[in-house]
mmCIF file of C-alpha atoms in Angstrom:
data_model
loop_
_atom_site.group_PDB
_atom_site.id
_atom_site.type_symbol
_atom_site.label_atom_id
_atom_site.label_comp_id
_atom_site.label_asym_id
_atom_site.label_seq_id
_atom_site.Cartn_x
_atom_site.Cartn_y
_atom_site.Cartn_z
ATOM 1 C CA UNK A 1 -9.074 5.589 10.916
ATOM 2 C CA UNK A 2 -8.418 2.116 12.590
ATOM 3 C CA UNK A 3 -8.080 0.245 8.953
ATOM 4 C CA UNK A 4 -6.119 1.495 6.054
ATOM 5 C CA UNK A 5 -6.002 -0.529 2.844
ATOM 6 C CA UNK A 6 -2.999 -0.041 0.929
ATOM 7 C CA UNK A 7 -2.760 -0.672 -2.714
ATOM 8 C CA UNK A 8 -0.456 0.101 -5.500
ATOM 9 C CA UNK A 9 -1.235 1.297 -9.043
ATOM 10 C CA UNK A 10 0.509 -2.198 -10.169
ATOM 11 C CA UNK A 11 3.554 -4.545 -9.106
ATOM 12 C CA UNK A 12 6.851 -3.500 -8.176
ATOM 13 C CA UNK A 13 5.981 0.346 -7.195
ATOM 14 C CA UNK A 14 7.096 0.180 -3.584
ATOM 15 C CA UNK A 15 3.752 -1.146 -1.809
ATOM 16 C CA UNK A 16 5.496 -3.015 0.873
ATOM 17 C CA UNK A 17 8.056 -0.573 1.847
ATOM 18 C CA UNK A 18 5.487 2.215 1.802
ATOM 19 C CA UNK A 19 3.444 -0.121 4.244
ATOM 20 C CA UNK A 20 6.460 -0.490 6.518
ATOM 21 C CA UNK A 21 7.110 3.034 6.551
ATOM 22 C CA UNK A 22 3.233 3.872 7.473
ATOM 23 C CA UNK A 23 3.700 1.439 10.229
ATOM 24 C CA UNK A 24 6.949 2.512 11.354
ATOM 25 C CA UNK A 25 5.655 6.123 11.609
ATOM 26 C CA UNK A 26 2.533 4.664 13.406
ATOM 27 C CA UNK A 27 4.765 2.881 15.884
ATOM 28 C CA UNK A 28 6.928 5.919 16.499
ATOM 29 C CA UNK A 29 3.955 7.917 17.337
ATOM 30 C CA UNK A 30 2.913 5.312 20.018
ATOM 31 C CA UNK A 31 0.221 3.321 18.012
ATOM 32 C CA UNK A 32 -0.196 -0.182 18.160
ATOM 33 C CA UNK A 33 -0.239 -1.544 14.507
ATOM 34 C CA UNK A 34 -1.061 -4.942 12.878
ATOM 35 C CA UNK A 35 -0.250 -5.723 9.165
ATOM 36 C CA UNK A 36 -2.602 -7.972 7.301
ATOM 37 C CA UNK A 37 -1.654 -9.324 3.807
ATOM 38 C CA UNK A 38 -4.586 -10.303 1.912
ATOM 39 C CA UNK A 39 -3.017 -12.990 -0.220
ATOM 40 C CA UNK A 40 0.611 -13.515 -0.296
ATOM 41 C CA UNK A 41 1.786 -15.023 -3.773
ATOM 42 C CA UNK A 42 5.035 -16.232 -4.819
ATOM 43 C CA UNK A 43 6.286 -17.304 -1.456
ATOM 44 C CA UNK A 44 6.412 -21.284 -0.049
ATOM 45 C CA UNK A 45 5.662 -22.462 3.620
ATOM 46 C CA UNK A 46 7.933 -21.245 6.112
ATOM 47 C CA UNK A 47 9.343 -18.631 3.985
ATOM 48 C CA UNK A 48 8.944 -14.732 4.889
ATOM 49 C CA UNK A 49 6.220 -12.703 3.185
ATOM 50 C CA UNK A 50 5.538 -9.163 2.780
ATOM 51 C CA UNK A 51 4.121 -8.634 6.116
ATOM 52 C CA UNK A 52 7.409 -10.278 7.529
ATOM 53 C CA UNK A 53 9.542 -7.945 5.763
ATOM 54 C CA UNK A 54 7.099 -4.909 7.103
ATOM 55 C CA UNK A 55 7.984 -6.428 10.967
ATOM 56 C CA UNK A 56 11.587 -6.434 10.024
ATOM 57 C CA UNK A 57 11.710 -2.980 8.827
ATOM 58 C CA UNK A 58 9.112 -1.396 11.228
ATOM 59 C CA UNK A 59 9.656 -2.994 14.351
ATOM 60 C CA UNK A 60 7.167 -4.395 16.765
ATOM 61 C CA UNK A 61 3.923 -4.809 14.635
ATOM 62 C CA UNK A 62 1.602 -8.144 14.391
ATOM 63 C CA UNK A 63 1.590 -9.747 11.269
ATOM 64 C CA UNK A 64 -1.033 -11.820 9.420
ATOM 65 C CA UNK A 65 -1.774 -13.430 6.260
ATOM 66 C CA UNK A 66 -5.317 -14.297 4.865
ATOM 67 C CA UNK A 67 -3.768 -16.867 2.350
ATOM 68 C CA UNK A 68 -0.381 -17.844 0.916
ATOM 69 C CA UNK A 69 0.089 -19.206 -2.632
ATOM 70 C CA UNK A 70 3.655 -20.636 -3.918
ATOM 71 C CA UNK A 71 3.667 -19.162 -7.624
ATOM 72 C CA UNK A 72 4.271 -15.180 -8.423
ATOM 73 C CA UNK A 73 0.835 -14.891 -9.637
ATOM 74 C CA UNK A 74 -2.502 -13.049 -9.297
ATOM 75 C CA UNK A 75 -3.912 -14.724 -6.156
ATOM 76 C CA UNK A 76 -7.000 -16.340 -8.208
ATOM 77 C CA UNK A 77 -4.406 -17.652 -10.585
ATOM 78 C CA UNK A 78 -2.184 -18.672 -7.977
ATOM 79 C CA UNK A 79 -4.696 -20.351 -5.796
ATOM 80 C CA UNK A 80 -6.283 -22.337 -8.937
ATOM 81 C CA UNK A 81 -2.942 -23.757 -10.384
ATOM 82 C CA UNK A 82 -1.733 -24.733 -6.740
ATOM 83 C CA UNK A 83 -5.236 -26.429 -6.023
ATOM 84 C CA UNK A 84 -5.786 -24.281 -2.886
ATOM 85 C CA UNK A 85 -8.775 -22.421 -1.722
ATOM 86 C CA UNK A 86 -8.849 -18.783 -3.274
ATOM 87 C CA UNK A 87 -9.501 -16.037 -0.773
ATOM 88 C CA UNK A 88 -12.551 -13.939 -0.679
ATOM 89 C CA UNK A 89 -12.972 -10.499 0.093
ATOM 90 C CA UNK A 90 -14.988 -11.197 3.315
ATOM 91 C CA UNK A 91 -12.229 -13.154 4.724
ATOM 92 C CA UNK A 92 -9.979 -10.161 4.357
ATOM 93 C CA UNK A 93 -12.435 -7.946 5.884
ATOM 94 C CA UNK A 94 -13.105 -10.289 8.773
ATOM 95 C CA UNK A 95 -9.556 -10.853 9.525
ATOM 96 C CA UNK A 96 -8.769 -6.889 9.632
ATOM 97 C CA UNK A 97 -12.180 -6.129 11.833
ATOM 98 C CA UNK A 98 -10.846 -8.690 14.352
ATOM 99 C CA UNK A 99 -7.529 -6.985 14.303
ATOM 100 C CA UNK A 100 -9.108 -3.705 14.555
ATOM 101 C CA UNK A 101 -10.522 -4.585 17.801
ATOM 102 C CA UNK A 102 -6.917 -5.179 19.147
ATOM 103 C CA UNK A 103 -4.815 -2.354 17.583
ATOM 104 C CA UNK A 104 -5.050 1.352 17.164
ATOM 105 C CA UNK A 105 -4.340 0.721 13.422
ATOM 106 C CA UNK A 106 -4.567 -2.028 11.178
ATOM 107 C CA UNK A 107 -2.880 -1.717 7.632
ATOM 108 C CA UNK A 108 -4.444 -4.276 5.096
ATOM 109 C CA UNK A 109 -1.748 -4.923 2.454
ATOM 110 C CA UNK A 110 -3.089 -5.858 -0.945
ATOM 111 C CA UNK A 111 -1.271 -7.684 -3.915
ATOM 112 C CA UNK A 112 -0.604 -6.080 -7.090
ATOM 113 C CA UNK A 113 -3.269 -3.321 -8.009
ATOM 114 C CA UNK A 114 -6.565 -2.736 -6.770
ATOM 115 C CA UNK A 115 -8.513 -4.949 -8.969
ATOM 116 C CA UNK A 116 -6.470 -7.872 -9.072
ATOM 117 C CA UNK A 117 -8.534 -10.916 -8.507
ATOM 118 C CA UNK A 118 -8.679 -13.085 -5.509
ATOM 119 C CA UNK A 119 -11.163 -15.594 -6.692
ATOM 120 C CA UNK A 120 -13.079 -17.024 -9.701
ATOM 121 C CA UNK A 121 -16.041 -14.841 -8.633
ATOM 122 C CA UNK A 122 -14.074 -11.661 -9.192
ATOM 123 C CA UNK A 123 -13.474 -10.651 -5.706
ATOM 124 C CA UNK A 124 -10.916 -7.867 -4.956
ATOM 125 C CA UNK A 125 -9.113 -5.847 -2.692
ATOM 126 C CA UNK A 126 -11.644 -3.166 -3.675
ATOM 127 C CA UNK A 127 -14.538 -5.397 -2.564
ATOM 128 C CA UNK A 128 -12.664 -5.928 0.882
ATOM 129 C CA UNK A 129 -12.449 -1.955 1.214
ATOM 130 C CA UNK A 130 -15.914 -1.635 0.735
ATOM 131 C CA UNK A 131 -16.960 -4.510 3.327
ATOM 132 C CA UNK A 132 -14.505 -2.699 5.877
ATOM 133 C CA UNK A 133 -15.792 1.173 4.762
ATOM 134 C CA UNK A 134 -11.776 1.719 5.123
ATOM 135 C CA UNK A 135 -10.014 4.634 3.609
ATOM 136 C CA UNK A 136 -7.797 3.746 0.822
ATOM 137 C CA UNK A 137 -3.909 4.576 0.326
ATOM 138 C CA UNK A 138 -2.562 4.267 -2.992
ATOM 139 C CA UNK A 139 1.301 3.638 -3.729
ATOM 140 C CA UNK A 140 2.411 4.945 -7.037
ATOM 141 C CA UNK A 141 5.479 4.897 -9.020
ATOM 142 C CA UNK A 142 7.434 8.054 -9.762
ATOM 143 C CA UNK A 143 7.927 8.054 -13.566
ATOM 144 C CA UNK A 144 6.358 8.050 -16.887
ATOM 145 C CA UNK A 145 3.330 6.328 -16.900
ATOM 146 C CA UNK A 146 2.307 6.695 -13.538
ATOM 147 C CA UNK A 147 -0.553 9.492 -14.222
ATOM 148 C CA UNK A 148 -2.603 6.866 -16.004
ATOM 149 C CA UNK A 149 -2.604 4.116 -13.695
ATOM 150 C CA UNK A 150 -3.063 6.249 -10.711
ATOM 151 C CA UNK A 151 -6.126 8.073 -12.216
ATOM 152 C CA UNK A 152 -7.598 4.995 -13.187
ATOM 153 C CA UNK A 153 -7.289 3.644 -9.679
ATOM 154 C CA UNK A 154 -8.744 7.005 -8.140
ATOM 155 C CA UNK A 155 -11.497 6.772 -10.820
ATOM 156 C CA UNK A 156 -12.428 3.132 -9.533
ATOM 157 C CA UNK A 157 -12.370 4.009 -5.775
ATOM 158 C CA UNK A 158 -14.605 7.144 -6.358
ATOM 159 C CA UNK A 159 -16.890 5.076 -8.369
ATOM 160 C CA UNK A 160 -17.214 2.724 -5.421
ATOM 161 C CA UNK A 161 -17.402 5.637 -2.865
ATOM 162 C CA UNK A 162 -14.344 4.713 -1.196
ATOM 163 C CA UNK A 163 -12.392 7.317 0.511
ATOM 164 C CA UNK A 164 -8.758 7.720 -1.418
ATOM 165 C CA UNK A 165 -6.949 8.936 1.603
ATOM 166 C CA UNK A 166 -3.877 10.188 -0.751
ATOM 167 C CA UNK A 167 -1.044 9.033 -2.733
ATOM 168 C CA UNK A 168 2.486 8.130 -1.538
ATOM 169 C CA UNK A 169 5.514 7.814 -4.159
ATOM 170 C CA UNK A 170 6.869 4.354 -3.476
ATOM 171 C CA UNK A 171 10.388 4.943 -4.805
ATOM 172 C CA UNK A 172 11.537 8.816 -5.182
ATOM 173 C CA UNK A 173 14.558 8.352 -7.447
ATOM 174 C CA UNK A 174 18.182 9.942 -6.241
ATOM 175 C CA UNK A 175 18.221 11.882 -9.854
ATOM 176 C CA UNK A 176 14.577 12.326 -10.862
ATOM 177 C CA UNK A 177 13.984 13.028 -14.390
ATOM 178 C CA UNK A 178 11.530 15.570 -15.949
ATOM 179 C CA UNK A 179 8.617 13.248 -15.844
ATOM 180 C CA UNK A 180 9.211 12.237 -12.208
ATOM 181 C CA UNK A 181 9.507 16.070 -11.043
ATOM 182 C CA UNK A 182 6.329 17.138 -13.245
ATOM 183 C CA UNK A 183 4.466 14.386 -11.468
ATOM 184 C CA UNK A 184 4.866 15.742 -8.242
ATOM 185 C CA UNK A 185 2.518 18.238 -9.189
ATOM 186 C CA UNK A 186 0.516 15.984 -11.388
ATOM 187 C CA UNK A 187 -0.590 13.264 -9.201
ATOM 188 C CA UNK A 188 -2.693 14.963 -6.839
ATOM 189 C CA UNK A 189 -4.568 16.729 -9.737
ATOM 190 C CA UNK A 190 -5.170 13.438 -11.436
ATOM 191 C CA UNK A 191 -5.965 11.390 -8.368
ATOM 192 C CA UNK A 192 -8.185 14.111 -6.780
ATOM 193 C CA UNK A 193 -6.230 13.230 -3.351
ATOM 194 C CA UNK A 194 -3.371 14.821 -1.930
ATOM 195 C CA UNK A 195 0.404 13.735 -1.896
ATOM 196 C CA UNK A 196 0.808 12.081 1.196
ATOM 197 C CA UNK A 197 4.801 11.492 0.990
ATOM 198 C CA UNK A 198 7.706 9.928 -1.005
ATOM 199 C CA UNK A 199 9.888 7.086 -0.077
ATOM 200 C CA UNK A 200 13.455 7.475 -1.181
ATOM 201 C CA UNK A 201 15.015 5.214 -3.803
ATOM 202 C CA UNK A 202 16.307 2.011 -1.957
ATOM 203 C CA UNK A 203 14.750 2.642 1.469
ATOM 204 C CA UNK A 204 13.999 -1.051 2.100
ATOM 205 C CA UNK A 205 17.678 -1.422 1.714
ATOM 206 C CA UNK A 206 18.266 0.453 4.936
ATOM 207 C CA UNK A 207 19.080 -1.147 8.156
ATOM 208 C CA UNK A 208 16.019 -1.142 10.223
ATOM 209 C CA UNK A 209 16.921 1.239 12.804
ATOM 210 C CA UNK A 210 17.553 3.802 10.083
ATOM 211 C CA UNK A 211 14.540 2.981 8.105
ATOM 212 C CA UNK A 212 12.388 3.513 11.301
ATOM 213 C CA UNK A 213 14.482 6.862 12.011
ATOM 214 C CA UNK A 214 13.745 7.787 8.595
ATOM 215 C CA UNK A 215 10.246 6.916 8.098
ATOM 216 C CA UNK A 216 8.450 9.991 9.437
ATOM 217 C CA UNK A 217 10.444 12.120 7.182
ATOM 218 C CA UNK A 218 8.998 10.529 4.084
ATOM 219 C CA UNK A 219 5.083 10.882 5.378
ATOM 220 C CA UNK A 220 2.663 13.292 5.668
ATOM 221 C CA UNK A 221 1.197 14.347 8.967
ATOM 222 C CA UNK A 222 -1.990 12.266 8.018
ATOM 223 C CA UNK A 223 0.154 9.561 8.009
ATOM 224 C CA UNK A 224 2.076 10.401 11.366
ATOM 225 C CA UNK A 225 4.991 11.698 10.008
ATOM 226 C CA UNK A 226 6.313 15.501 9.340
ATOM 227 C CA UNK A 227 7.086 15.273 5.691
ATOM 228 C CA UNK A 228 6.283 18.562 3.920
ATOM 229 C CA UNK A 229 4.451 18.189 0.425
ATOM 230 C CA UNK A 230 4.887 21.869 -0.537
ATOM 231 C CA UNK A 231 8.573 22.081 0.127
ATOM 232 C CA UNK A 232 9.169 18.539 -1.846
ATOM 233 C CA UNK A 233 7.305 20.055 -4.769
ATOM 234 C CA UNK A 234 9.405 23.069 -4.814
ATOM 235 C CA UNK A 235 12.392 21.128 -4.740
ATOM 236 C CA UNK A 236 11.144 18.846 -7.528
ATOM 237 C CA UNK A 237 10.605 21.782 -9.674
ATOM 238 C CA UNK A 238 14.023 23.054 -9.171
#
């Protein structure tokens, strides 16, 4: 797995912080890592974007963006309103493939969900993953409503014959409610893929040193971590 595509089930599910955790765990395991943001929106010229936030939290990683647009909108809409060229899936795939020649692991972070449109032709992160034939990691929220969006994302990936590596809960609450606790068992069932981690609520606010020290404990071995899914499920069920 030299390229891993990371998508969310929607916005504000903890995708960037989860990407940082995957990067930090990989760096701790001795791997060279690059983080590619397919399309950065809502950030002006010279301002730090999601890839830079990943580097701040994760440590020594290479960062790159394919395109950036000032308004916090879907990339295709943001490009049109800014009068800037849209990003196309083949550009994302080409940039990721180039980085993969120089790094052990390339993390391609999308914008929003899997099918958010990049361009007027309807190109998406899913199309870029198809071009790369790369596995996809889905970041999901913990609470009510997550089962539907996670299953829809998983179905789309299966329909495209793309590998769903697993699901990571982007923010596990300090005091999980009943829905969140039940979802720990239900997310693998609806997605047809393993639960590969759960980041604690507020992980992105930790000092970088604390974040890097904690990241392997939030992720399963498939993501260079030591997190135990079964033990987490048992604790959630109590």
